[in-house]
Amino acid sequence: PCMSHADPTILLSFDVEEFDAPISRGRAMSMAEQMEQGGRGQERTLSLLDGLRVPTTMFTTANFAEWHPGLLARAAQSHEIASHARWHASFSVDDLATSRAILRAASVQEVLGFRRPRLQYTEPTAIAAAGYAYDSSVNPIWLPGRYSNRSLPRIPYRVGGILEVPISTTPGLRLPLFWLAWKNLPMPIVRDACERCLAADGVLNLFWHPWEFIDLRGAGLPLHMRRIDGERMCDRFAAFVDWLRSRGRFATFTEWMGRGI
């Protein structure tokens, strides 16, 4: 991939999935309810992106694609479709090939990227064997209760035939920039961190979830997960994208890798 600092690239992506976050906090939700919320979020997100005219990569569960074929087809018209596994709540290695096959058929794209739900580790050789070219499941920070990845490389690297594209974090202190940090840190700090990543790495890799773009009041989520949601989230995201325009070129992961979709 091009790591030219003179031509920095901005990779924006979304984890398109069942809205199951409240379940781990004790709320019962049917799959239909999870998909209704997830679908509303994706509809709002696609409309927002249509207005902003920026390409993104949509890491989508095959389950979501089967529930929402119309939304998947709409996303595939303007964005790269990648795999977010078969289901959001469970994973087996066989899901790598199954989810890719379902998403390829639904999107009429090659589907070369993978991101494991909750950014868990998957053996790179297994990802490559299922036909993927890259993985973006590594968040190279320490997140209490989830993972400790501070020893992993901060910039893209190859392993087991796969290009690993870590979520962006700043040089030195490794200030996180994934969705929770973006939502909870003051925007001047976020913007400064993004500029430092672009200057040091030549690439910026950030992600969100479509369900963040709908009203989350009453969803049973803690404040740090819903602090900015709905229209306020849409406005914050749109202003951020406009700020980024002069700082690099937007691309899908596959465009950045120079493979074409």
JSON list of N, CA and C in Angstrom, two decimals, residues 69-127:
[
{"chain": "A", "resi": 69, "resn": "PRO", "atom": "N", "xyz": [-31.31, -6.92, 2.44]},
{"chain": "A", "resi": 69, "resn": "PRO", "atom": "CA", "xyz": [-30.69, -6.97, 1.11]},
{"chain": "A", "resi": 69, "resn": "PRO", "atom": "C", "xyz": [-30.74, -5.63, 0.37]},
{"chain": "A", "resi": 70, "resn": "GLY", "atom": "N", "xyz": [-31.80, -4.87, 0.58]},
{"chain": "A", "resi": 70, "resn": "GLY", "atom": "CA", "xyz": [-31.90, -3.57, -0.09]},
{"chain": "A", "resi": 70, "resn": "GLY", "atom": "C", "xyz": [-30.85, -2.59, 0.39]},
{"chain": "A", "resi": 71, "resn": "LEU", "atom": "N", "xyz": [-30.61, -2.57, 1.70]},
{"chain": "A", "resi": 71, "resn": "LEU", "atom": "CA", "xyz": [-29.60, -1.67, 2.26]},
{"chain": "A", "resi": 71, "resn": "LEU", "atom": "C", "xyz": [-28.20, -2.10, 1.83]},
{"chain": "A", "resi": 72, "resn": "LEU", "atom": "N", "xyz": [-27.99, -3.42, 1.75]},
{"chain": "A", "resi": 72, "resn": "LEU", "atom": "CA", "xyz": [-26.68, -3.92, 1.31]},
{"chain": "A", "resi": 72, "resn": "LEU", "atom": "C", "xyz": [-26.42, -3.51, -0.14]},
{"chain": "A", "resi": 73, "resn": "ALA", "atom": "N", "xyz": [-27.42, -3.66, -0.98]},
{"chain": "A", "resi": 73, "resn": "ALA", "atom": "CA", "xyz": [-27.27, -3.29, -2.39]},
{"chain": "A", "resi": 73, "resn": "ALA", "atom": "C", "xyz": [-27.03, -1.79, -2.53]},
{"chain": "A", "resi": 74, "resn": "ARG", "atom": "N", "xyz": [-27.75, -1.01, -1.73]},
{"chain": "A", "resi": 74, "resn": "ARG", "atom": "CA", "xyz": [-27.57, 0.45, -1.77]},
{"chain": "A", "resi": 74, "resn": "ARG", "atom": "C", "xyz": [-26.15, 0.83, -1.34]},
{"chain": "A", "resi": 75, "resn": "ALA", "atom": "N", "xyz": [-25.66, 0.21, -0.28]},
{"chain": "A", "resi": 75, "resn": "ALA", "atom": "CA", "xyz": [-24.30, 0.49, 0.19]},
{"chain": "A", "resi": 75, "resn": "ALA", "atom": "C", "xyz": [-23.27, 0.12, -0.87]},
{"chain": "A", "resi": 76, "resn": "ALA", "atom": "N", "xyz": [-23.49, -1.00, -1.54]},
{"chain": "A", "resi": 76, "resn": "ALA", "atom": "CA", "xyz": [-22.51, -1.51, -2.51]},
{"chain": "A", "resi": 76, "resn": "ALA", "atom": "C", "xyz": [-22.38, -0.60, -3.73]},
{"chain": "A", "resi": 77, "resn": "GLN", "atom": "N", "xyz": [-23.37, 0.26, -3.98]},
{"chain": "A", "resi": 77, "resn": "GLN", "atom": "CA", "xyz": [-23.30, 1.17, -5.13]},
{"chain": "A", "resi": 77, "resn": "GLN", "atom": "C", "xyz": [-22.19, 2.22, -4.96]},
{"chain": "A", "resi": 78, "resn": "SER", "atom": "N", "xyz": [-21.92, 2.63, -3.71]},
{"chain": "A", "resi": 78, "resn": "SER", "atom": "CA", "xyz": [-20.98, 3.73, -3.49]},
{"chain": "A", "resi": 78, "resn": "SER", "atom": "C", "xyz": [-19.82, 3.38, -2.55]},
{"chain": "A", "resi": 79, "resn": "HIS", "atom": "N", "xyz": [-19.89, 2.23, -1.91]},
{"chain": "A", "resi": 79, "resn": "HIS", "atom": "CA", "xyz": [-18.91, 1.90, -0.87]},
{"chain": "A", "resi": 79, "resn": "HIS", "atom": "C", "xyz": [-18.38, 0.49, -1.06]},
{"chain": "A", "resi": 80, "resn": "GLU", "atom": "N", "xyz": [-17.23, 0.24, -0.45]},
{"chain": "A", "resi": 80, "resn": "GLU", "atom": "CA", "xyz": [-16.69, -1.12, -0.47]},
{"chain": "A", "resi": 80, "resn": "GLU", "atom": "C", "xyz": [-17.40, -1.95, 0.59]},
{"chain": "A", "resi": 81, "resn": "ILE", "atom": "N", "xyz": [-17.76, -3.18, 0.23]},
{"chain": "A", "resi": 81, "resn": "ILE", "atom": "CA", "xyz": [-18.33, -4.12, 1.18]},
{"chain": "A", "resi": 81, "resn": "ILE", "atom": "C", "xyz": [-17.23, -5.07, 1.63]},
{"chain": "A", "resi": 82, "resn": "ALA", "atom": "N", "xyz": [-17.06, -5.19, 2.94]},
{"chain": "A", "resi": 82, "resn": "ALA", "atom": "CA", "xyz": [-16.10, -6.12, 3.53]},
{"chain": "A", "resi": 82, "resn": "ALA", "atom": "C", "xyz": [-16.84, -6.95, 4.57]},
{"chain": "A", "resi": 83, "resn": "SER", "atom": "N", "xyz": [-16.18, -7.95, 5.12]},
{"chain": "A", "resi": 83, "resn": "SER", "atom": "CA", "xyz": [-16.84, -8.87, 6.03]},
{"chain": "A", "resi": 83, "resn": "SER", "atom": "C", "xyz": [-16.63, -8.49, 7.50]},
{"chain": "A", "resi": 84, "resn": "HIS", "atom": "N", "xyz": [-17.72, -8.57, 8.25]},
{"chain": "A", "resi": 84, "resn": "HIS", "atom": "CA", "xyz": [-17.69, -8.41, 9.71]},
{"chain": "A", "resi": 84, "resn": "HIS", "atom": "C", "xyz": [-18.14, -9.73, 10.34]},
{"chain": "A", "resi": 85, "resn": "ALA", "atom": "N", "xyz": [-17.79, -10.83, 9.66]},
{"chain": "A", "resi": 85, "resn": "ALA", "atom": "CA", "xyz": [-18.10, -12.21, 10.07]},
{"chain": "A", "resi": 85, "resn": "ALA", "atom": "C", "xyz": [-19.55, -12.58, 9.73]},
{"chain": "A", "resi": 86, "resn": "ARG", "atom": "N", "xyz": [-19.93, -13.76, 10.14]},
{"chain": "A", "resi": 86, "resn": "ARG", "atom": "CA", "xyz": [-21.28, -14.28, 9.83]},
{"chain": "A", "resi": 86, "resn": "ARG", "atom": "C", "xyz": [-22.32, -13.65, 10.75]},
{"chain": "A", "resi": 87, "resn": "TRP", "atom": "N", "xyz": [-22.02, -13.67, 12.04]},
{"chain": "A", "resi": 87, "resn": "TRP", "atom": "CA", "xyz": [-22.89, -13.10, 13.06]},
{"chain": "A", "resi": 87, "resn": "TRP", "atom": "C", "xyz": [-22.06, -12.16, 13.91]},
{"chain": "A", "resi": 88, "resn": "HIS", "atom": "N", "xyz": [-22.72, -11.24, 14.61]},
{"chain": "A", "resi": 88, "resn": "HIS", "atom": "CA", "xyz": [-21.97, -10.34, 15.47]},
{"chain": "A", "resi": 88, "resn": "HIS", "atom": "C", "xyz": [-21.69, -10.96, 16.83]},
{"chain": "A", "resi": 89, "resn": "ALA", "atom": "N", "xyz": [-22.57, -11.82, 17.30]},
{"chain": "A", "resi": 89, "resn": "ALA", "atom": "CA", "xyz": [-22.49, -12.31, 18.69]},
{"chain": "A", "resi": 89, "resn": "ALA", "atom": "C", "xyz": [-21.67, -13.59, 18.84]},
{"chain": "A", "resi": 90, "resn": "SER", "atom": "N", "xyz": [-21.38, -14.29, 17.75]},
{"chain": "A", "resi": 90, "resn": "SER", "atom": "CA", "xyz": [-20.61, -15.54, 17.85]},
{"chain": "A", "resi": 90, "resn": "SER", "atom": "C", "xyz": [-19.71, -15.68, 16.63]},
{"chain": "A", "resi": 91, "resn": "PHE", "atom": "N", "xyz": [-18.67, -16.50, 16.77]},
{"chain": "A", "resi": 91, "resn": "PHE", "atom": "CA", "xyz": [-17.71, -16.64, 15.67]},
{"chain": "A", "resi": 91, "resn": "PHE", "atom": "C", "xyz": [-17.10, -18.03, 15.65]},
{"chain": "A", "resi": 92, "resn": "SER", "atom": "N", "xyz": [-16.98, -18.60, 14.45]},
{"chain": "A", "resi": 92, "resn": "SER", "atom": "CA", "xyz": [-16.15, -19.79, 14.25]},
{"chain": "A", "resi": 92, "resn": "SER", "atom": "C", "xyz": [-15.35, -19.56, 12.98]},
{"chain": "A", "resi": 93, "resn": "VAL", "atom": "N", "xyz": [-14.24, -20.27, 12.84]},
{"chain": "A", "resi": 93, "resn": "VAL", "atom": "CA", "xyz": [-13.34, -20.05, 11.69]},
{"chain": "A", "resi": 93, "resn": "VAL", "atom": "C", "xyz": [-14.07, -20.31, 10.37]},
{"chain": "A", "resi": 94, "resn": "ASP", "atom": "N", "xyz": [-15.03, -21.24, 10.38]},
{"chain": "A", "resi": 94, "resn": "ASP", "atom": "CA", "xyz": [-15.79, -21.51, 9.15]},
{"chain": "A", "resi": 94, "resn": "ASP", "atom": "C", "xyz": [-16.57, -20.29, 8.68]},
{"chain": "A", "resi": 95, "resn": "ASP", "atom": "N", "xyz": [-16.89, -19.37, 9.61]},
{"chain": "A", "resi": 95, "resn": "ASP", "atom": "CA", "xyz": [-17.65, -18.16, 9.25]},
{"chain": "A", "resi": 95, "resn": "ASP", "atom": "C", "xyz": [-16.88, -17.26, 8.30]},
{"chain": "A", "resi": 96, "resn": "LEU", "atom": "N", "xyz": [-15.55, -17.37, 8.29]},
{"chain": "A", "resi": 96, "resn": "LEU", "atom": "CA", "xyz": [-14.74, -16.52, 7.40]},
{"chain": "A", "resi": 96, "resn": "LEU", "atom": "C", "xyz": [-15.15, -16.73, 5.95]},
{"chain": "A", "resi": 97, "resn": "ALA", "atom": "N", "xyz": [-15.16, -17.99, 5.52]},
{"chain": "A", "resi": 97, "resn": "ALA", "atom": "CA", "xyz": [-15.52, -18.29, 4.12]},
{"chain": "A", "resi": 97, "resn": "ALA", "atom": "C", "xyz": [-17.01, -18.11, 3.88]},
{"chain": "A", "resi": 98, "resn": "THR", "atom": "N", "xyz": [-17.84, -18.51, 4.84]},
{"chain": "A", "resi": 98, "resn": "THR", "atom": "CA", "xyz": [-19.29, -18.41, 4.65]},
{"chain": "A", "resi": 98, "resn": "THR", "atom": "C", "xyz": [-19.74, -16.97, 4.50]},
{"chain": "A", "resi": 99, "resn": "SER", "atom": "N", "xyz": [-19.26, -16.11, 5.39]},
{"chain": "A", "resi": 99, "resn": "SER", "atom": "CA", "xyz": [-19.68, -14.71, 5.32]},
{"chain": "A", "resi": 99, "resn": "SER", "atom": "C", "xyz": [-19.19, -14.06, 4.03]},
{"chain": "A", "resi": 100, "resn": "ARG", "atom": "N", "xyz": [-17.97, -14.40, 3.63]},
{"chain": "A", "resi": 100, "resn": "ARG", "atom": "CA", "xyz": [-17.44, -13.81, 2.38]},
{"chain": "A", "resi": 100, "resn": "ARG", "atom": "C", "xyz": [-18.29, -14.24, 1.18]},
{"chain": "A", "resi": 101, "resn": "ALA", "atom": "N", "xyz": [-18.66, -15.51, 1.13]},
{"chain": "A", "resi": 101, "resn": "ALA", "atom": "CA", "xyz": [-19.47, -16.00, 0.00]},
{"chain": "A", "resi": 101, "resn": "ALA", "atom": "C", "xyz": [-20.83, -15.30, -0.04]},
{"chain": "A", "resi": 102, "resn": "ILE", "atom": "N", "xyz": [-21.47, -15.13, 1.11]},
{"chain": "A", "resi": 102, "resn": "ILE", "atom": "CA", "xyz": [-22.78, -14.46, 1.16]},
{"chain": "A", "resi": 102, "resn": "ILE", "atom": "C", "xyz": [-22.66, -13.00, 0.73]},
{"chain": "A", "resi": 103, "resn": "LEU", "atom": "N", "xyz": [-21.64, -12.33, 1.23]},
{"chain": "A", "resi": 103, "resn": "LEU", "atom": "CA", "xyz": [-21.46, -10.91, 0.92]},
{"chain": "A", "resi": 103, "resn": "LEU", "atom": "C", "xyz": [-21.05, -10.69, -0.54]},
{"chain": "A", "resi": 104, "resn": "ARG", "atom": "N", "xyz": [-20.24, -11.60, -1.09]},
{"chain": "A", "resi": 104, "resn": "ARG", "atom": "CA", "xyz": [-19.86, -11.48, -2.50]},
{"chain": "A", "resi": 104, "resn": "ARG", "atom": "C", "xyz": [-21.09, -11.58, -3.40]},
{"chain": "A", "resi": 105, "resn": "ALA", "atom": "N", "xyz": [-21.94, -12.55, -3.09]},
{"chain": "A", "resi": 105, "resn": "ALA", "atom": "CA", "xyz": [-23.14, -12.75, -3.91]},
{"chain": "A", "resi": 105, "resn": "ALA", "atom": "C", "xyz": [-24.09, -11.55, -3.79]},
{"chain": "A", "resi": 106, "resn": "ALA", "atom": "N", "xyz": [-24.22, -11.03, -2.59]},
{"chain": "A", "resi": 106, "resn": "ALA", "atom": "CA", "xyz": [-25.17, -9.94, -2.35]},
{"chain": "A", "resi": 106, "resn": "ALA", "atom": "C", "xyz": [-24.69, -8.61, -2.90]},
{"chain": "A", "resi": 107, "resn": "SER", "atom": "N", "xyz": [-23.38, -8.38, -2.84]},
{"chain": "A", "resi": 107, "resn": "SER", "atom": "CA", "xyz": [-22.83, -7.06, -3.21]},
{"chain": "A", "resi": 107, "resn": "SER", "atom": "C", "xyz": [-22.30, -6.99, -4.63]},
{"chain": "A", "resi": 108, "resn": "VAL", "atom": "N", "xyz": [-22.07, -8.17, -5.24]},
{"chain": "A", "resi": 108, "resn": "VAL", "atom": "CA", "xyz": [-21.40, -8.27, -6.54]},
{"chain": "A", "resi": 108, "resn": "VAL", "atom": "C", "xyz": [-20.05, -7.56, -6.48]},
{"chain": "A", "resi": 109, "resn": "GLN", "atom": "N", "xyz": [-19.36, -7.73, -5.36]},
{"chain": "A", "resi": 109, "resn": "GLN", "atom": "CA", "xyz": [-17.99, -7.24, -5.18]},
{"chain": "A", "resi": 109, "resn": "GLN", "atom": "C", "xyz": [-17.11, -8.43, -4.76]},
{"chain": "A", "resi": 110, "resn": "GLU", "atom": "N", "xyz": [-15.81, -8.24, -4.81]},
{"chain": "A", "resi": 110, "resn": "GLU", "atom": "CA", "xyz": [-14.90, -9.33, -4.47]},
{"chain": "A", "resi": 110, "resn": "GLU", "atom": "C", "xyz": [-14.87, -9.64, -2.96]},
{"chain": "A", "resi": 111, "resn": "VAL", "atom": "N", "xyz": [-15.06, -8.65, -2.12]},
{"chain": "A", "resi": 111, "resn": "VAL", "atom": "CA", "xyz": [-15.01, -8.79, -0.65]},
{"chain": "A", "resi": 111, "resn": "VAL", "atom": "C", "xyz": [-13.64, -9.29, -0.20]},
{"chain": "A", "resi": 112, "resn": "LEU", "atom": "N", "xyz": [-12.72, -8.34, -0.08]},
{"chain": "A", "resi": 112, "resn": "LEU", "atom": "CA", "xyz": [-11.32, -8.66, 0.22]},
{"chain": "A", "resi": 112, "resn": "LEU", "atom": "C", "xyz": [-10.92, -8.34, 1.66]},
{"chain": "A", "resi": 113, "resn": "GLY", "atom": "N", "xyz": [-11.81, -7.69, 2.42]},
{"chain": "A", "resi": 113, "resn": "GLY", "atom": "CA", "xyz": [-11.44, -7.26, 3.77]},
{"chain": "A", "resi": 113, "resn": "GLY", "atom": "C", "xyz": [-12.24, -7.95, 4.86]},
{"chain": "A", "resi": 114, "resn": "PHE", "atom": "N", "xyz": [-11.63, -8.06, 6.04]},
{"chain": "A", "resi": 114, "resn": "PHE", "atom": "CA", "xyz": [-12.27, -8.68, 7.20]},
{"chain": "A", "resi": 114, "resn": "PHE", "atom": "C", "xyz": [-12.00, -7.84, 8.44]},
{"chain": "A", "resi": 115, "resn": "ARG", "atom": "N", "xyz": [-13.02, -7.72, 9.27]},
{"chain": "A", "resi": 115, "resn": "ARG", "atom": "CA", "xyz": [-12.83, -7.16, 10.62]},
{"chain": "A", "resi": 115, "resn": "ARG", "atom": "C", "xyz": [-13.68, -7.99, 11.58]},
{"chain": "A", "resi": 116, "resn": "ARG", "atom": "N", "xyz": [-13.03, -8.58, 12.54]},
{"chain": "A", "resi": 116, "resn": "ARG", "atom": "CA", "xyz": [-13.71, -9.43, 13.51]},
{"chain": "A", "resi": 116, "resn": "ARG", "atom": "C", "xyz": [-14.54, -8.58, 14.48]},
{"chain": "A", "resi": 117, "resn": "PRO", "atom": "N", "xyz": [-15.76, -9.00, 14.79]},
{"chain": "A", "resi": 117, "resn": "PRO", "atom": "CA", "xyz": [-16.54, -8.29, 15.80]},
{"chain": "A", "resi": 117, "resn": "PRO", "atom": "C", "xyz": [-15.77, -8.12, 17.11]},
{"chain": "A", "resi": 118, "resn": "ARG", "atom": "N", "xyz": [-15.92, -6.95, 17.69]},
{"chain": "A", "resi": 118, "resn": "ARG", "atom": "CA", "xyz": [-15.27, -6.57, 18.95]},
{"chain": "A", "resi": 118, "resn": "ARG", "atom": "C", "xyz": [-13.74, -6.62, 18.84]},
{"chain": "A", "resi": 119, "resn": "LEU", "atom": "N", "xyz": [-13.25, -6.55, 17.60]},
{"chain": "A", "resi": 119, "resn": "LEU", "atom": "CA", "xyz": [-11.81, -6.45, 17.32]},
{"chain": "A", "resi": 119, "resn": "LEU", "atom": "C", "xyz": [-11.00, -7.57, 17.98]},
{"chain": "A", "resi": 120, "resn": "GLN", "atom": "N", "xyz": [-11.57, -8.77, 17.93]},
{"chain": "A", "resi": 120, "resn": "GLN", "atom": "CA", "xyz": [-10.87, -9.93, 18.49]},
{"chain": "A", "resi": 120, "resn": "GLN", "atom": "C", "xyz": [-9.85, -10.48, 17.49]},
{"chain": "A", "resi": 121, "resn": "TYR", "atom": "N", "xyz": [-8.91, -11.29, 18.01]},
{"chain": "A", "resi": 121, "resn": "TYR", "atom": "CA", "xyz": [-7.85, -11.85, 17.17]},
{"chain": "A", "resi": 121, "resn": "TYR", "atom": "C", "xyz": [-8.35, -13.05, 16.36]},
{"chain": "A", "resi": 122, "resn": "THR", "atom": "N", "xyz": [-7.93, -13.11, 15.12]},
{"chain": "A", "resi": 122, "resn": "THR", "atom": "CA", "xyz": [-8.16, -14.27, 14.25]},
{"chain": "A", "resi": 122, "resn": "THR", "atom": "C", "xyz": [-6.85, -14.61, 13.57]},
{"chain": "A", "resi": 123, "resn": "GLU", "atom": "N", "xyz": [-6.53, -15.89, 13.46]},
{"chain": "A", "resi": 123, "resn": "GLU", "atom": "CA", "xyz": [-5.28, -16.33, 12.83]},
{"chain": "A", "resi": 123, "resn": "GLU", "atom": "C", "xyz": [-5.20, -15.80, 11.40]},
{"chain": "A", "resi": 124, "resn": "PRO", "atom": "N", "xyz": [-4.15, -15.02, 11.07]},
{"chain": "A", "resi": 124, "resn": "PRO", "atom": "CA", "xyz": [-4.05, -14.44, 9.72]},
{"chain": "A", "resi": 124, "resn": "PRO", "atom": "C", "xyz": [-4.07, -15.48, 8.60]},
{"chain": "A", "resi": 125, "resn": "THR", "atom": "N", "xyz": [-3.47, -16.65, 8.84]},
{"chain": "A", "resi": 125, "resn": "THR", "atom": "CA", "xyz": [-3.46, -17.67, 7.79]},
{"chain": "A", "resi": 125, "resn": "THR", "atom": "C", "xyz": [-4.87, -18.16, 7.49]},
{"chain": "A", "resi": 126, "resn": "ALA", "atom": "N", "xyz": [-5.74, -18.20, 8.50]},
{"chain": "A", "resi": 126, "resn": "ALA", "atom": "CA", "xyz": [-7.14, -18.60, 8.29]},
{"chain": "A", "resi": 126, "resn": "ALA", "atom": "C", "xyz": [-7.89, -17.54, 7.50]},
{"chain": "A", "resi": 127, "resn": "ILE", "atom": "N", "xyz": [-7.60, -16.28, 7.78]},
{"chain": "A", "resi": 127, "resn": "ILE", "atom": "CA", "xyz": [-8.22, -15.18, 7.04]},
{"chain": "A", "resi": 127, "resn": "ILE", "atom": "C", "xyz": [-7.80, -15.25, 5.56]}
]
